[in-house]
Amino acid sequence: MSTCPFCKRLVSHFKANSHVIPEWMYKGSGTYDEKGRVIRYDLQNEKRHLAQQGYKGSFICDGCEEKTAELDSYASLIFKDKNFCAPGVNKEKRILDENTTTIAHVWSGFNFRKIQRFIYSICLRQHFYNLSKKIEGLIITKHLFPLFELYYSDQIDDNSYPIFIFYLDKHEIYKCVIPPHIDKISGHHVIIFIACGFKFLIKTSSHQNSFDYDMKDIRLQYPGAIYIPQINFEESGTVKKTFLKTKQIAHQIRGSSI
């Protein structure tokens, strides 16, 4: 018997071939070759790996796999096609500065908890995938338990571990799938992953400073709304450049409501 790291229950086995990042995000990125393989970028170790239909592992029980699959299915309605609006969801493109063509995408009407849990689940899946491979996890114990509490509870909290999403221009990076990894912004630890033409950033530090002020207007917000800054390829290569561009956009939209 083994203990599932998600639900803490004793199980006879883990689900085989569980995805960390759902397969539709690989397909949406256009990353598969003619043999159904994808290049997975490991930024921390500066390596590239070929993986069949994404990369998978055995690190979660069947019951938890089913629950994450439900989140994956809902998120596919929101992110798989940038131009598709699921029932009740609104997607609007705003040009904030015609001189610099600063663009933000305003999305609203989606289920906040499902999208929040979907993004958290990918971070948690990567964490436990790493541990299953004897690799250092992404999330320290201090933040792992509170993140789990948010993942499982009905508590509404869009501020403790805020989520930011960036819309990438179509370029070669659009076809990248970069799994969750740790980086740092202004003294804060963040988890970042790229898939399906989006860059996802989750703040995983508890101290307060300018990061929260500069980014608060564009985080994923309850009951289901977000400003998604559009980032050029040249600005998406480093966290620092992304952050500077995002601060510029955040200041432009400050004072407006979604």
JSON list of C-alpha atoms in Angstrom, two decimals, residues 133-228:
[
{"chain": "A", "resi": 133, "resn": "LYS", "atom": "CA", "xyz": [11.64, 10.91, -9.50]},
{"chain": "A", "resi": 134, "resn": "LYS", "atom": "CA", "xyz": [13.82, 11.75, -6.48]},
{"chain": "A", "resi": 135, "resn": "ILE", "atom": "CA", "xyz": [14.06, 15.37, -7.64]},
{"chain": "A", "resi": 136, "resn": "GLU", "atom": "CA", "xyz": [13.65, 18.36, -5.34]},
{"chain": "A", "resi": 137, "resn": "GLY", "atom": "CA", "xyz": [10.02, 19.49, -5.11]},
{"chain": "A", "resi": 138, "resn": "LEU", "atom": "CA", "xyz": [8.74, 22.91, -6.13]},
{"chain": "A", "resi": 139, "resn": "ILE", "atom": "CA", "xyz": [6.94, 23.92, -2.96]},
{"chain": "A", "resi": 140, "resn": "ILE", "atom": "CA", "xyz": [8.46, 24.15, 0.52]},
{"chain": "A", "resi": 141, "resn": "THR", "atom": "CA", "xyz": [6.49, 22.71, 3.45]},
{"chain": "A", "resi": 142, "resn": "LYS", "atom": "CA", "xyz": [5.64, 26.18, 4.76]},
{"chain": "A", "resi": 143, "resn": "HIS", "atom": "CA", "xyz": [3.57, 26.85, 1.63]},
{"chain": "A", "resi": 144, "resn": "LEU", "atom": "CA", "xyz": [2.59, 23.31, 0.63]},
{"chain": "A", "resi": 145, "resn": "PHE", "atom": "CA", "xyz": [-0.05, 22.85, 3.35]},
{"chain": "A", "resi": 146, "resn": "PRO", "atom": "CA", "xyz": [-1.74, 26.27, 2.90]},
{"chain": "A", "resi": 147, "resn": "LEU", "atom": "CA", "xyz": [-1.79, 25.71, -0.86]},
{"chain": "A", "resi": 148, "resn": "PHE", "atom": "CA", "xyz": [-3.42, 22.32, -0.33]},
{"chain": "A", "resi": 149, "resn": "GLU", "atom": "CA", "xyz": [-5.97, 23.94, 1.99]},
{"chain": "A", "resi": 150, "resn": "LEU", "atom": "CA", "xyz": [-6.90, 26.40, -0.75]},
{"chain": "A", "resi": 151, "resn": "TYR", "atom": "CA", "xyz": [-7.00, 23.63, -3.32]},
{"chain": "A", "resi": 152, "resn": "TYR", "atom": "CA", "xyz": [-9.44, 21.46, -1.37]},
{"chain": "A", "resi": 153, "resn": "SER", "atom": "CA", "xyz": [-11.54, 23.89, 0.66]},
{"chain": "A", "resi": 154, "resn": "ASP", "atom": "CA", "xyz": [-14.44, 26.08, -0.40]},
{"chain": "A", "resi": 155, "resn": "GLN", "atom": "CA", "xyz": [-12.57, 29.11, 0.91]},
{"chain": "A", "resi": 156, "resn": "ILE", "atom": "CA", "xyz": [-12.47, 32.04, -1.51]},
{"chain": "A", "resi": 157, "resn": "ASP", "atom": "CA", "xyz": [-9.01, 33.59, -1.51]},
{"chain": "A", "resi": 158, "resn": "ASP", "atom": "CA", "xyz": [-7.47, 35.18, -4.58]},
{"chain": "A", "resi": 159, "resn": "ASN", "atom": "CA", "xyz": [-4.71, 36.96, -2.69]},
{"chain": "A", "resi": 160, "resn": "SER", "atom": "CA", "xyz": [-2.65, 34.50, -0.59]},
{"chain": "A", "resi": 161, "resn": "TYR", "atom": "CA", "xyz": [-1.15, 32.64, -3.56]},
{"chain": "A", "resi": 162, "resn": "PRO", "atom": "CA", "xyz": [-2.11, 34.93, -6.43]},
{"chain": "A", "resi": 163, "resn": "ILE", "atom": "CA", "xyz": [-2.12, 33.74, -10.03]},
{"chain": "A", "resi": 164, "resn": "PHE", "atom": "CA", "xyz": [-1.07, 35.85, -13.01]},
{"chain": "A", "resi": 165, "resn": "ILE", "atom": "CA", "xyz": [-1.45, 34.87, -16.65]},
{"chain": "A", "resi": 166, "resn": "PHE", "atom": "CA", "xyz": [0.30, 36.34, -19.69]},
{"chain": "A", "resi": 167, "resn": "TYR", "atom": "CA", "xyz": [-0.82, 36.07, -23.29]},
{"chain": "A", "resi": 168, "resn": "LEU", "atom": "CA", "xyz": [2.10, 35.26, -25.61]},
{"chain": "A", "resi": 169, "resn": "ASP", "atom": "CA", "xyz": [2.33, 36.46, -29.18]},
{"chain": "A", "resi": 170, "resn": "LYS", "atom": "CA", "xyz": [2.51, 33.69, -31.73]},
{"chain": "A", "resi": 171, "resn": "HIS", "atom": "CA", "xyz": [6.16, 32.91, -32.20]},
{"chain": "A", "resi": 172, "resn": "GLU", "atom": "CA", "xyz": [8.35, 29.87, -31.61]},
{"chain": "A", "resi": 173, "resn": "ILE", "atom": "CA", "xyz": [7.86, 30.30, -27.86]},
{"chain": "A", "resi": 174, "resn": "TYR", "atom": "CA", "xyz": [4.14, 29.86, -28.51]},
{"chain": "A", "resi": 175, "resn": "LYS", "atom": "CA", "xyz": [4.93, 26.25, -29.36]},
{"chain": "A", "resi": 176, "resn": "CYS", "atom": "CA", "xyz": [6.91, 25.68, -26.20]},
{"chain": "A", "resi": 177, "resn": "VAL", "atom": "CA", "xyz": [5.71, 23.67, -23.25]},
{"chain": "A", "resi": 178, "resn": "ILE", "atom": "CA", "xyz": [7.87, 24.54, -20.27]},
{"chain": "A", "resi": 179, "resn": "PRO", "atom": "CA", "xyz": [6.92, 22.64, -17.11]},
{"chain": "A", "resi": 180, "resn": "PRO", "atom": "CA", "xyz": [6.50, 24.33, -13.74]},
{"chain": "A", "resi": 181, "resn": "HIS", "atom": "CA", "xyz": [9.77, 25.58, -12.28]},
{"chain": "A", "resi": 182, "resn": "ILE", "atom": "CA", "xyz": [10.85, 28.02, -9.57]},
{"chain": "A", "resi": 183, "resn": "ASP", "atom": "CA", "xyz": [12.04, 31.55, -10.22]},
{"chain": "A", "resi": 184, "resn": "LYS", "atom": "CA", "xyz": [12.28, 34.78, -8.26]},
{"chain": "A", "resi": 185, "resn": "ILE", "atom": "CA", "xyz": [10.80, 38.27, -8.66]},
{"chain": "A", "resi": 186, "resn": "SER", "atom": "CA", "xyz": [11.67, 41.15, -6.32]},
{"chain": "A", "resi": 187, "resn": "GLY", "atom": "CA", "xyz": [12.60, 38.74, -3.55]},
{"chain": "A", "resi": 188, "resn": "HIS", "atom": "CA", "xyz": [9.49, 36.58, -4.04]},
{"chain": "A", "resi": 189, "resn": "HIS", "atom": "CA", "xyz": [9.56, 32.95, -5.07]},
{"chain": "A", "resi": 190, "resn": "VAL", "atom": "CA", "xyz": [7.25, 32.20, -7.96]},
{"chain": "A", "resi": 191, "resn": "ILE", "atom": "CA", "xyz": [6.30, 29.11, -9.94]},
{"chain": "A", "resi": 192, "resn": "ILE", "atom": "CA", "xyz": [6.13, 29.56, -13.70]},
{"chain": "A", "resi": 193, "resn": "PHE", "atom": "CA", "xyz": [5.04, 27.34, -16.54]},
{"chain": "A", "resi": 194, "resn": "ILE", "atom": "CA", "xyz": [4.29, 27.94, -20.22]},
{"chain": "A", "resi": 195, "resn": "ALA", "atom": "CA", "xyz": [1.77, 26.02, -22.32]},
{"chain": "A", "resi": 196, "resn": "CYS", "atom": "CA", "xyz": [-0.85, 26.62, -25.00]},
{"chain": "A", "resi": 197, "resn": "GLY", "atom": "CA", "xyz": [0.46, 30.12, -25.71]},
{"chain": "A", "resi": 198, "resn": "PHE", "atom": "CA", "xyz": [0.12, 31.30, -22.11]},
{"chain": "A", "resi": 199, "resn": "LYS", "atom": "CA", "xyz": [2.63, 31.97, -19.37]},
{"chain": "A", "resi": 200, "resn": "PHE", "atom": "CA", "xyz": [1.29, 31.15, -15.90]},
{"chain": "A", "resi": 201, "resn": "LEU", "atom": "CA", "xyz": [2.88, 32.64, -12.78]},
{"chain": "A", "resi": 202, "resn": "ILE", "atom": "CA", "xyz": [1.97, 31.75, -9.18]},
{"chain": "A", "resi": 203, "resn": "LYS", "atom": "CA", "xyz": [3.46, 33.70, -6.28]},
{"chain": "A", "resi": 204, "resn": "THR", "atom": "CA", "xyz": [4.51, 31.32, -3.47]},
{"chain": "A", "resi": 205, "resn": "SER", "atom": "CA", "xyz": [5.99, 33.60, -0.84]},
{"chain": "A", "resi": 206, "resn": "SER", "atom": "CA", "xyz": [4.29, 35.15, 2.16]},
{"chain": "A", "resi": 207, "resn": "HIS", "atom": "CA", "xyz": [6.10, 38.43, 2.74]},
{"chain": "A", "resi": 208, "resn": "GLN", "atom": "CA", "xyz": [4.57, 41.64, 1.46]},
{"chain": "A", "resi": 209, "resn": "ASN", "atom": "CA", "xyz": [6.32, 44.27, -0.62]},
{"chain": "A", "resi": 210, "resn": "SER", "atom": "CA", "xyz": [6.05, 46.01, -3.99]},
{"chain": "A", "resi": 211, "resn": "PHE", "atom": "CA", "xyz": [5.23, 42.79, -5.85]},
{"chain": "A", "resi": 212, "resn": "ASP", "atom": "CA", "xyz": [1.69, 42.76, -4.45]},
{"chain": "A", "resi": 213, "resn": "TYR", "atom": "CA", "xyz": [1.10, 46.43, -5.14]},
{"chain": "A", "resi": 214, "resn": "ASP", "atom": "CA", "xyz": [2.42, 46.35, -8.69]},
{"chain": "A", "resi": 215, "resn": "MET", "atom": "CA", "xyz": [0.53, 43.22, -9.72]},
{"chain": "A", "resi": 216, "resn": "LYS", "atom": "CA", "xyz": [-2.67, 43.22, -7.66]},
{"chain": "A", "resi": 217, "resn": "ASP", "atom": "CA", "xyz": [-4.90, 44.64, -10.41]},
{"chain": "A", "resi": 218, "resn": "ILE", "atom": "CA", "xyz": [-4.17, 41.90, -12.90]},
{"chain": "A", "resi": 219, "resn": "ARG", "atom": "CA", "xyz": [-4.27, 38.76, -10.78]},
{"chain": "A", "resi": 220, "resn": "LEU", "atom": "CA", "xyz": [-6.91, 36.08, -11.18]},
{"chain": "A", "resi": 221, "resn": "GLN", "atom": "CA", "xyz": [-9.85, 37.45, -9.21]},
{"chain": "A", "resi": 222, "resn": "TYR", "atom": "CA", "xyz": [-13.05, 36.13, -7.69]},
{"chain": "A", "resi": 223, "resn": "PRO", "atom": "CA", "xyz": [-15.75, 35.51, -8.91]},
{"chain": "A", "resi": 224, "resn": "GLY", "atom": "CA", "xyz": [-14.03, 34.89, -12.23]},
{"chain": "A", "resi": 225, "resn": "ALA", "atom": "CA", "xyz": [-12.15, 37.70, -13.95]},
{"chain": "A", "resi": 226, "resn": "ILE", "atom": "CA", "xyz": [-8.63, 38.55, -15.00]},
{"chain": "A", "resi": 227, "resn": "TYR", "atom": "CA", "xyz": [-6.57, 41.02, -17.01]},
{"chain": "A", "resi": 228, "resn": "ILE", "atom": "CA", "xyz": [-4.11, 39.09, -19.18]}
]
